[in-house]
Amino acid sequence: MFKVENVKKRFGGVQAIKGSNFEVPENKITALIGPNGAGKTTLFNIITGFIKPDEGDVYFRGQRITGKHPFEIANMGVSRTFQQVRLFKYLTIFDHLRMADDNQDTKLFKNLFARQKVDKEAYEKVLEQYGIERGLDALASELSYGQRKLLDLAMAQRKQHKILMLDEPVAGVNAVIQERIENYLLDLKQQGETILLIDHDMKFVRRLADYVIALDAGVVLVDGEPEKVLTDKRVLEAYLGE
Ligand SMILES: Nc1ncnc2c1ncn2[C@@H]1O[C@H](COP(=O)(O)OP(=O)(O)O)[C@@H](O)[C@H]1O
Ligand SMILES: [Mg+2]
């Protein structure tokens, strides 16, 4: 799905990504792991066009996408969530789902003013499916942290996409919501979705991932099957050194 080739990125004096090379397979769940500051989010931002790499290239299904705008990459079928959930405080759950149903940013306003055409029942079902225990008219600012994570995930999934990229989808949520998200992602995997996710939680990664890429300063330490990667001495050392 993706190929990341010799990608480097420096922020001032910090060489955040020292040279990253990896591939993300299709129809699998791939986990990017690594200690805090390992460059995971930066790589997500580079892949999705939010940050330009200093060197190297990113390919999406064989097509070079380095330097493309985030909306262009999104429109190619790359749907993502953010580590810090980004919602519009003064828009409702309904508005957010409506926006997600059309992946072209330019249609944002059209979406907001075309609300009468939407089947509210379908959205009620989305809330049920994701376990969002609020009404469609609730404002994003009224939602708990866990509910915002669920809404963000629902939006990412509803956008037309070929890959879902999730930055720490269960970080900071309670055990109930974590299990809900895990089961939901397992379902998506059964349906053949391609997912690239970042996570810290080893149990979560073991349960979900088919393929694991362990990073340190953006450099791949080890990759492969979860058991192999999660028991590798270099990976354990990188975590212990945190
Ligand atoms: N916009 C930025 N400006 C300066 N430094 C940054 C910026 N983004 C990330 N970094 C630095 O790059 C390194 C990698 O960060 P990040 O990609 O967020 O790591 P991770 O997601 O693996 O925890 C860290 O040292 C971080 O402080
Ligand atoms: Mg991060």
PDB file of C-alpha atoms and ligand atoms in Angstrom:
ATOM      1  CA  MET A   1       0.000   0.000   0.000  1.00  0.00           C
ATOM      2  CA  PHE A   2       2.721   2.432   1.082  1.00  0.00           C
ATOM      3  CA  LYS A   3       6.416   2.410   0.498  1.00  0.00           C
ATOM      4  CA  VAL A   4       8.569   4.770   2.541  1.00  0.00           C
ATOM      5  CA  GLU A   5      12.023   5.227   1.050  1.00  0.00           C
ATOM      6  CA  ASN A   6      14.963   6.780   2.842  1.00  0.00           C
ATOM      7  CA  VAL A   7      12.809   9.444   4.489  1.00  0.00           C
ATOM      8  CA  LYS A   8      14.637  11.952   6.712  1.00  0.00           C
ATOM      9  CA  LYS A   9      13.313  14.858   8.728  1.00  0.00           C
ATOM     10  CA  ARG A  10      15.008  17.326  11.030  1.00  0.00           C
ATOM     11  CA  PHE A  11      13.304  19.796  13.361  1.00  0.00           C
ATOM     12  CA  GLY A  12      15.903  22.431  14.233  1.00  0.00           C
ATOM     13  CA  GLY A  13      18.628  20.516  16.044  1.00  0.00           C
ATOM     14  CA  VAL A  14      16.637  17.299  16.319  1.00  0.00           C
ATOM     15  CA  GLN A  15      17.039  14.660  13.621  1.00  0.00           C
ATOM     16  CA  ALA A  16      13.593  13.167  14.258  1.00  0.00           C
ATOM     17  CA  ILE A  17      13.700  10.747  11.333  1.00  0.00           C
ATOM     18  CA  LYS A  18      17.187   9.503  10.556  1.00  0.00           C
ATOM     19  CA  GLY A  19      16.306   7.489   7.470  1.00  0.00           C
ATOM     20  CA  SER A  20      13.155   5.454   7.304  1.00  0.00           C
ATOM     21  CA  ASN A  21      12.527   2.519   4.975  1.00  0.00           C
ATOM     22  CA  PHE A  22       9.489   0.294   5.218  1.00  0.00           C
ATOM     23  CA  GLU A  23       6.434  -0.952   3.390  1.00  0.00           C
ATOM     24  CA  VAL A  24       2.847  -1.234   4.540  1.00  0.00           C
ATOM     25  CA  PRO A  25       1.081  -4.349   3.224  1.00  0.00           C
ATOM     26  CA  GLU A  26      -2.547  -4.420   1.991  1.00  0.00           C
ATOM     27  CA  ASN A  27      -5.483  -6.065   3.782  1.00  0.00           C
ATOM     28  CA  LYS A  28      -3.620  -6.284   7.047  1.00  0.00           C
ATOM     29  CA  ILE A  29      -3.245  -4.409  10.285  1.00  0.00           C
ATOM     30  CA  THR A  30       0.242  -2.980  10.551  1.00  0.00           C
ATOM     31  CA  ALA A  31       1.402  -1.435  13.823  1.00  0.00           C
ATOM     32  CA  LEU A  32       4.095   1.228  14.034  1.00  0.00           C
ATOM     33  CA  ILE A  33       5.584   1.001  17.496  1.00  0.00           C
ATOM     34  CA  GLY A  34       8.442   2.708  19.299  1.00  0.00           C
ATOM     35  CA  PRO A  35       9.098   4.741  22.425  1.00  0.00           C
ATOM     36  CA  ASN A  36       7.866   8.298  22.839  1.00  0.00           C
ATOM     37  CA  GLY A  37       9.619  10.573  20.385  1.00  0.00           C
ATOM     38  CA  ALA A  38      10.516   7.699  18.030  1.00  0.00           C
ATOM     39  CA  GLY A  39       9.058   9.678  15.131  1.00  0.00           C
ATOM     40  CA  LYS A  40       5.831   7.730  14.646  1.00  0.00           C
ATOM     41  CA  THR A  41       3.510  10.727  14.404  1.00  0.00           C
ATOM     42  CA  THR A  42       6.039  12.578  12.261  1.00  0.00           C
ATOM     43  CA  LEU A  43       6.030   9.665   9.806  1.00  0.00           C
ATOM     44  CA  PHE A  44       2.217   9.743   9.732  1.00  0.00           C
ATOM     45  CA  ASN A  45       2.407  13.459   8.990  1.00  0.00           C
ATOM     46  CA  ILE A  46       4.949  12.888   6.225  1.00  0.00           C
ATOM     47  CA  ILE A  47       2.904  10.090   4.628  1.00  0.00           C
ATOM     48  CA  THR A  48      -0.295  12.164   4.704  1.00  0.00           C
ATOM     49  CA  GLY A  49       1.350  15.332   3.384  1.00  0.00           C
ATOM     50  CA  PHE A  50       1.156  17.468   6.526  1.00  0.00           C
ATOM     51  CA  ILE A  51       4.954  17.614   6.762  1.00  0.00           C
ATOM     52  CA  LYS A  52       7.469  17.584   3.913  1.00  0.00           C
ATOM     53  CA  PRO A  53      10.446  15.279   4.399  1.00  0.00           C
ATOM     54  CA  ASP A  54      13.940  16.759   3.967  1.00  0.00           C
ATOM     55  CA  GLU A  55      14.903  13.725   1.913  1.00  0.00           C
ATOM     56  CA  GLY A  56      13.345  10.552   0.602  1.00  0.00           C
ATOM     57  CA  ASP A  57      10.032   9.570  -0.930  1.00  0.00           C
ATOM     58  CA  VAL A  58       6.672   8.094  -0.131  1.00  0.00           C
ATOM     59  CA  TYR A  59       4.794   5.930  -2.626  1.00  0.00           C
ATOM     60  CA  PHE A  60       1.130   5.030  -2.472  1.00  0.00           C
ATOM     61  CA  ARG A  61       0.298   1.980  -4.577  1.00  0.00           C
ATOM     62  CA  GLY A  62       3.347   2.660  -6.695  1.00  0.00           C
ATOM     63  CA  GLN A  63       2.611   6.352  -7.206  1.00  0.00           C
ATOM     64  CA  ARG A  64       4.998   8.903  -5.745  1.00  0.00           C
ATOM     65  CA  ILE A  65       3.063  11.155  -3.370  1.00  0.00           C
ATOM     66  CA  THR A  66       5.937  13.079  -1.749  1.00  0.00           C
ATOM     67  CA  GLY A  67       5.079  16.784  -1.548  1.00  0.00           C
ATOM     68  CA  LYS A  68       1.406  16.381  -2.408  1.00  0.00           C
ATOM     69  CA  HIS A  69      -1.089  18.370  -0.343  1.00  0.00           C
ATOM     70  CA  PRO A  70      -2.905  16.609   2.501  1.00  0.00           C
ATOM     71  CA  PHE A  71      -6.266  16.938   0.721  1.00  0.00           C
ATOM     72  CA  GLU A  72      -4.845  15.370  -2.460  1.00  0.00           C
ATOM     73  CA  ILE A  73      -3.527  12.407  -0.493  1.00  0.00           C
ATOM     74  CA  ALA A  74      -6.817  12.138   1.414  1.00  0.00           C
ATOM     75  CA  ASN A  75      -8.710  12.105  -1.867  1.00  0.00           C
ATOM     76  CA  MET A  76      -6.536   9.257  -3.126  1.00  0.00           C
ATOM     77  CA  GLY A  77      -7.995   7.162  -0.300  1.00  0.00           C
ATOM     78  CA  VAL A  78      -5.824   7.796   2.726  1.00  0.00           C
ATOM     79  CA  SER A  79      -8.005   8.400   5.774  1.00  0.00           C
ATOM     80  CA  ARG A  80      -6.473   9.188   9.145  1.00  0.00           C
ATOM     81  CA  THR A  81      -7.087  10.129  12.740  1.00  0.00           C
ATOM     82  CA  PHE A  82      -4.886  12.379  14.847  1.00  0.00           C
ATOM     83  CA  GLN A  83      -3.157  11.721  18.157  1.00  0.00           C
ATOM     84  CA  GLN A  84      -4.795  14.931  19.393  1.00  0.00           C
ATOM     85  CA  VAL A  85      -8.351  14.517  18.142  1.00  0.00           C
ATOM     86  CA  ARG A  86      -9.292  17.416  15.891  1.00  0.00           C
ATOM     87  CA  LEU A  87     -12.982  18.253  15.991  1.00  0.00           C
ATOM     88  CA  PHE A  88     -14.853  21.498  15.537  1.00  0.00           C
ATOM     89  CA  LYS A  89     -16.006  22.595  19.009  1.00  0.00           C
ATOM     90  CA  TYR A  90     -19.146  24.326  17.852  1.00  0.00           C
ATOM     91  CA  LEU A  91     -20.292  21.712  15.359  1.00  0.00           C
ATOM     92  CA  THR A  92     -22.481  18.784  16.321  1.00  0.00           C
ATOM     93  CA  ILE A  93     -21.867  15.049  15.974  1.00  0.00           C
ATOM     94  CA  PHE A  94     -24.257  15.189  13.030  1.00  0.00           C
ATOM     95  CA  ASP A  95     -22.191  17.892  11.296  1.00  0.00           C
ATOM     96  CA  HIS A  96     -19.000  15.910  11.753  1.00  0.00           C
ATOM     97  CA  LEU A  97     -20.452  12.720  10.297  1.00  0.00           C
ATOM     98  CA  ARG A  98     -21.909  14.684   7.419  1.00  0.00           C
ATOM     99  CA  MET A  99     -18.496  16.155   6.638  1.00  0.00           C
ATOM    100  CA  ALA A 100     -16.866  12.757   6.735  1.00  0.00           C
ATOM    101  CA  ASP A 101     -19.304  11.449   4.161  1.00  0.00           C
ATOM    102  CA  ASP A 102     -17.748  13.659   1.576  1.00  0.00           C
ATOM    103  CA  ASN A 103     -13.996  13.539   1.516  1.00  0.00           C
ATOM    104  CA  GLN A 104     -13.492  16.719  -0.493  1.00  0.00           C
ATOM    105  CA  ASP A 105     -12.636  19.607   1.781  1.00  0.00           C
ATOM    106  CA  THR A 106     -14.010  22.100  -0.733  1.00  0.00           C
ATOM    107  CA  LYS A 107     -17.479  20.715  -0.190  1.00  0.00           C
ATOM    108  CA  LEU A 108     -17.433  21.453   3.530  1.00  0.00           C
ATOM    109  CA  PHE A 109     -19.891  24.330   3.324  1.00  0.00           C
ATOM    110  CA  LYS A 110     -22.099  22.586   0.850  1.00  0.00           C
ATOM    111  CA  ASN A 111     -22.308  19.722   3.326  1.00  0.00           C
ATOM    112  CA  LEU A 112     -23.226  21.924   6.228  1.00  0.00           C
ATOM    113  CA  PHE A 113     -26.075  23.566   4.353  1.00  0.00           C
ATOM    114  CA  ALA A 114     -27.447  20.394   2.790  1.00  0.00           C
ATOM    115  CA  ARG A 115     -28.387  18.767   6.096  1.00  0.00           C
ATOM    116  CA  GLN A 116     -32.078  18.293   5.316  1.00  0.00           C
ATOM    117  CA  LYS A 117     -31.215  15.692   2.688  1.00  0.00           C
ATOM    118  CA  VAL A 118     -29.483  13.403   5.111  1.00  0.00           C
ATOM    119  CA  ASP A 119     -31.053  10.310   6.550  1.00  0.00           C
ATOM    120  CA  LYS A 120     -30.801  10.919  10.278  1.00  0.00           C
ATOM    121  CA  GLU A 121     -31.634   7.311  11.055  1.00  0.00           C
ATOM    122  CA  ALA A 122     -28.495   6.130   9.305  1.00  0.00           C
ATOM    123  CA  TYR A 123     -26.458   8.382  11.577  1.00  0.00           C
ATOM    124  CA  GLU A 124     -28.278   7.167  14.680  1.00  0.00           C
ATOM    125  CA  LYS A 125     -27.091   3.717  13.677  1.00  0.00           C
ATOM    126  CA  VAL A 126     -23.518   4.945  13.421  1.00  0.00           C
ATOM    127  CA  LEU A 127     -23.721   6.214  17.002  1.00  0.00           C
ATOM    128  CA  GLU A 128     -25.000   2.848  18.116  1.00  0.00           C
ATOM    129  CA  GLN A 129     -22.408   0.932  16.141  1.00  0.00           C
ATOM    130  CA  TYR A 130     -19.541   2.922  17.646  1.00  0.00           C
ATOM    131  CA  GLY A 131     -21.060   3.122  21.106  1.00  0.00           C
ATOM    132  CA  ILE A 132     -21.203   6.919  21.114  1.00  0.00           C
ATOM    133  CA  GLU A 133     -23.645   7.549  23.910  1.00  0.00           C
ATOM    134  CA  ARG A 134     -24.771  11.015  22.887  1.00  0.00           C
ATOM    135  CA  GLY A 135     -27.384  12.401  20.519  1.00  0.00           C
ATOM    136  CA  LEU A 136     -26.628  13.674  17.012  1.00  0.00           C
ATOM    137  CA  ASP A 137     -27.183  17.237  18.181  1.00  0.00           C
ATOM    138  CA  ALA A 138     -24.499  17.103  20.872  1.00  0.00           C
ATOM    139  CA  LEU A 139     -21.664  19.544  20.221  1.00  0.00           C
ATOM    140  CA  ALA A 140     -18.160  18.155  19.879  1.00  0.00           C
ATOM    141  CA  SER A 141     -17.167  20.286  22.877  1.00  0.00           C
ATOM    142  CA  GLU A 142     -19.657  18.398  25.080  1.00  0.00           C
ATOM    143  CA  LEU A 143     -18.133  14.992  24.380  1.00  0.00           C
ATOM    144  CA  SER A 144     -15.869  13.119  26.744  1.00  0.00           C
ATOM    145  CA  TYR A 145     -12.344  12.290  25.572  1.00  0.00           C
ATOM    146  CA  GLY A 146     -13.308   8.681  24.801  1.00  0.00           C
ATOM    147  CA  GLN A 147     -16.374   9.741  22.850  1.00  0.00           C
ATOM    148  CA  ARG A 148     -14.313  12.181  20.798  1.00  0.00           C
ATOM    149  CA  LYS A 149     -11.918   9.337  19.950  1.00  0.00           C
ATOM    150  CA  LEU A 150     -14.881   7.185  18.866  1.00  0.00           C
ATOM    151  CA  LEU A 151     -16.323   9.975  16.709  1.00  0.00           C
ATOM    152  CA  ASP A 152     -12.932  10.605  15.130  1.00  0.00           C
ATOM    153  CA  LEU A 153     -12.646   6.899  14.321  1.00  0.00           C
ATOM    154  CA  ALA A 154     -16.187   6.798  12.915  1.00  0.00           C
ATOM    155  CA  MET A 155     -15.384   9.773  10.693  1.00  0.00           C
ATOM    156  CA  ALA A 156     -12.132   8.268   9.442  1.00  0.00           C
ATOM    157  CA  GLN A 157     -13.894   5.019   8.647  1.00  0.00           C
ATOM    158  CA  ARG A 158     -16.800   6.702   6.847  1.00  0.00           C
ATOM    159  CA  LYS A 159     -14.535   8.666   4.534  1.00  0.00           C
ATOM    160  CA  GLN A 160     -13.988   6.863   1.272  1.00  0.00           C
ATOM    161  CA  HIS A 161     -10.641   5.208   1.701  1.00  0.00           C
ATOM    162  CA  LYS A 162      -8.242   2.464   0.771  1.00  0.00           C
ATOM    163  CA  ILE A 163      -6.275   2.678   4.009  1.00  0.00           C
ATOM    164  CA  LEU A 164      -7.086   3.806   7.529  1.00  0.00           C
ATOM    165  CA  MET A 165      -4.257   5.398   9.516  1.00  0.00           C
ATOM    166  CA  LEU A 166      -4.897   5.635  13.251  1.00  0.00           C
ATOM    167  CA  ASP A 167      -2.561   7.535  15.569  1.00  0.00           C
ATOM    168  CA  GLU A 168      -2.887   5.982  19.046  1.00  0.00           C
ATOM    169  CA  PRO A 169      -6.569   5.046  18.726  1.00  0.00           C
ATOM    170  CA  VAL A 170      -6.866   3.752  22.314  1.00  0.00           C
ATOM    171  CA  ALA A 171      -4.451   6.031  24.164  1.00  0.00           C
ATOM    172  CA  GLY A 172      -6.115   7.532  27.234  1.00  0.00           C
ATOM    173  CA  VAL A 173      -9.492   5.832  26.813  1.00  0.00           C
ATOM    174  CA  ASN A 174     -11.002   3.626  29.508  1.00  0.00           C
ATOM    175  CA  ALA A 175     -10.982  -0.181  29.352  1.00  0.00           C
ATOM    176  CA  VAL A 176     -14.570  -0.398  28.063  1.00  0.00           C
ATOM    177  CA  ILE A 177     -13.944   1.919  25.131  1.00  0.00           C
ATOM    178  CA  GLN A 178     -10.576   0.293  24.446  1.00  0.00           C
ATOM    179  CA  GLU A 179     -12.253  -3.094  24.093  1.00  0.00           C
ATOM    180  CA  ARG A 180     -14.953  -1.608  21.904  1.00  0.00           C
ATOM    181  CA  ILE A 181     -12.343  -0.109  19.589  1.00  0.00           C
ATOM    182  CA  GLU A 182     -10.292  -3.332  19.525  1.00  0.00           C
ATOM    183  CA  ASN A 183     -13.306  -5.395  18.540  1.00  0.00           C
ATOM    184  CA  TYR A 184     -14.305  -2.871  15.960  1.00  0.00           C
ATOM    185  CA  LEU A 185     -10.858  -2.922  14.375  1.00  0.00           C
ATOM    186  CA  LEU A 186     -10.834  -6.735  14.395  1.00  0.00           C
ATOM    187  CA  ASP A 187     -14.125  -6.623  12.473  1.00  0.00           C
ATOM    188  CA  LEU A 188     -12.649  -4.253   9.941  1.00  0.00           C
ATOM    189  CA  LYS A 189      -9.674  -6.565   9.523  1.00  0.00           C
ATOM    190  CA  GLN A 190     -12.036  -9.471   8.832  1.00  0.00           C
ATOM    191  CA  GLN A 191     -13.583  -7.339   6.117  1.00  0.00           C
ATOM    192  CA  GLY A 192     -10.163  -6.957   4.491  1.00  0.00           C
ATOM    193  CA  GLU A 193      -9.442  -3.361   5.483  1.00  0.00           C
ATOM    194  CA  THR A 194      -5.887  -2.099   5.342  1.00  0.00           C
ATOM    195  CA  ILE A 195      -5.005  -0.377   8.601  1.00  0.00           C
ATOM    196  CA  LEU A 196      -1.811   1.304   9.746  1.00  0.00           C
ATOM    197  CA  LEU A 197      -1.868   2.203  13.401  1.00  0.00           C
ATOM    198  CA  ILE A 198       0.438   3.641  15.987  1.00  0.00           C
ATOM    199  CA  ASP A 199       0.303   2.283  19.474  1.00  0.00           C
ATOM    200  CA  HIS A 200       2.178   1.919  22.697  1.00  0.00           C
ATOM    201  CA  ASP A 201       0.142  -0.813  24.293  1.00  0.00           C
ATOM    202  CA  MET A 202       1.874  -4.132  23.676  1.00  0.00           C
ATOM    203  CA  LYS A 203      -1.226  -6.191  24.477  1.00  0.00           C
ATOM    204  CA  PHE A 204      -3.254  -4.191  22.024  1.00  0.00           C
ATOM    205  CA  VAL A 205      -0.620  -4.611  19.308  1.00  0.00           C
ATOM    206  CA  ARG A 206      -0.315  -8.351  19.978  1.00  0.00           C
ATOM    207  CA  ARG A 207      -4.054  -8.839  19.707  1.00  0.00           C
ATOM    208  CA  LEU A 208      -4.571  -6.832  16.566  1.00  0.00           C
ATOM    209  CA  ALA A 209      -1.503  -6.558  14.407  1.00  0.00           C
ATOM    210  CA  ASP A 210      -0.479  -8.900  11.604  1.00  0.00           C
ATOM    211  CA  TYR A 211       2.713  -7.014  10.993  1.00  0.00           C
ATOM    212  CA  VAL A 212       4.741  -4.796  13.317  1.00  0.00           C
ATOM    213  CA  ILE A 213       7.347  -2.166  12.512  1.00  0.00           C
ATOM    214  CA  ALA A 214       9.468  -1.062  15.486  1.00  0.00           C
ATOM    215  CA  LEU A 215      11.082   2.354  15.165  1.00  0.00           C
ATOM    216  CA  ASP A 216      13.716   4.324  16.947  1.00  0.00           C
ATOM    217  CA  ALA A 217      14.467   7.841  15.681  1.00  0.00           C
ATOM    218  CA  GLY A 218      12.435   6.901  12.632  1.00  0.00           C
ATOM    219  CA  VAL A 219      14.792   4.045  11.814  1.00  0.00           C
ATOM    220  CA  VAL A 220      13.309   0.577  11.589  1.00  0.00           C
ATOM    221  CA  LEU A 221      14.856  -1.555  14.340  1.00  0.00           C
ATOM    222  CA  VAL A 222      12.953  -4.729  13.492  1.00  0.00           C
ATOM    223  CA  ASP A 223       9.856  -5.606  11.500  1.00  0.00           C
ATOM    224  CA  GLY A 224       7.796  -8.731  11.031  1.00  0.00           C
ATOM    225  CA  GLU A 225       5.301 -10.843  12.942  1.00  0.00           C
ATOM    226  CA  PRO A 226       4.189  -9.440  16.318  1.00  0.00           C
ATOM    227  CA  GLU A 227       5.745 -12.244  18.371  1.00  0.00           C
ATOM    228  CA  LYS A 228       9.103 -11.813  16.717  1.00  0.00           C
ATOM    229  CA  VAL A 229       9.186  -8.024  16.988  1.00  0.00           C
ATOM    230  CA  LEU A 230       7.733  -7.711  20.483  1.00  0.00           C
ATOM    231  CA  THR A 231      10.269 -10.118  21.955  1.00  0.00           C
ATOM    232  CA  ASP A 232      13.273  -8.722  20.115  1.00  0.00           C
ATOM    233  CA  LYS A 233      16.075  -7.583  22.389  1.00  0.00           C
ATOM    234  CA  ARG A 234      16.624  -4.285  20.553  1.00  0.00           C
ATOM    235  CA  VAL A 235      12.937  -3.440  20.818  1.00  0.00           C
ATOM    236  CA  LEU A 236      12.803  -4.249  24.517  1.00  0.00           C
ATOM    237  CA  GLU A 237      15.922  -2.163  25.090  1.00  0.00           C
ATOM    238  CA  ALA A 238      14.484   0.810  23.202  1.00  0.00           C
ATOM    239  CA  TYR A 239      11.418   0.663  25.445  1.00  0.00           C
ATOM    240  CA  LEU A 240      13.364   0.183  28.647  1.00  0.00           C
ATOM    241  CA  GLY A 241      15.579   3.117  27.772  1.00  0.00           C
ATOM    242  CA  GLU A 242      12.535   5.366  27.570  1.00  0.00           C
TER     243      GLU A 242
HETATM  244  N1  LIG B   1       6.740  20.267  14.810  1.00  0.00           N
HETATM  245  C1  LIG B   1       7.807  19.873  15.508  1.00  0.00           C
HETATM  246  N2  LIG B   1       8.775  20.758  15.838  1.00  0.00           N
HETATM  247  C2  LIG B   1       9.878  20.372  16.520  1.00  0.00           C
HETATM  248  N3  LIG B   1      10.121  19.118  16.908  1.00  0.00           N
HETATM  249  C3  LIG B   1       9.207  18.196  16.618  1.00  0.00           C
HETATM  250  C4  LIG B   1       8.000  18.511  15.903  1.00  0.00           C
HETATM  251  N4  LIG B   1       7.289  17.376  15.741  1.00  0.00           N
HETATM  252  C5  LIG B   1       8.001  16.417  16.329  1.00  0.00           C
HETATM  253  N5  LIG B   1       9.152  16.882  16.855  1.00  0.00           N
HETATM  254  C6  LIG B   1      10.192  16.091  17.535  1.00  0.00           C
HETATM  255  O1  LIG B   1      10.460  14.957  16.716  1.00  0.00           O
HETATM  256  C7  LIG B   1      10.614  13.790  17.496  1.00  0.00           C
HETATM  257  C8  LIG B   1       9.581  12.762  17.076  1.00  0.00           C
HETATM  258  O2  LIG B   1       8.286  13.169  17.495  1.00  0.00           O
HETATM  259  P1  LIG B   1       6.973  12.364  17.171  1.00  0.00           P
HETATM  260  O3  LIG B   1       6.942  12.039  15.726  1.00  0.00           O
HETATM  261  O4  LIG B   1       5.831  13.120  17.710  1.00  0.00           O
HETATM  262  O5  LIG B   1       7.202  11.036  18.013  1.00  0.00           O
HETATM  263  P2  LIG B   1       6.203   9.880  18.455  1.00  0.00           P
HETATM  264  O6  LIG B   1       4.903  10.088  17.755  1.00  0.00           O
HETATM  265  O7  LIG B   1       6.893   8.615  18.057  1.00  0.00           O
HETATM  266  O8  LIG B   1       6.086   9.982  19.944  1.00  0.00           O
HETATM  267  C9  LIG B   1      10.505  14.239  18.930  1.00  0.00           C
HETATM  268  O9  LIG B   1      11.805  14.469  19.418  1.00  0.00           O
HETATM  269  C10 LIG B   1       9.711  15.509  18.849  1.00  0.00           C
HETATM  270  O10 LIG B   1       9.996  16.356  19.920  1.00  0.00           O
HETATM  271 MG    MG B   2       2.973  10.380  18.442  1.00  0.00          MG
END
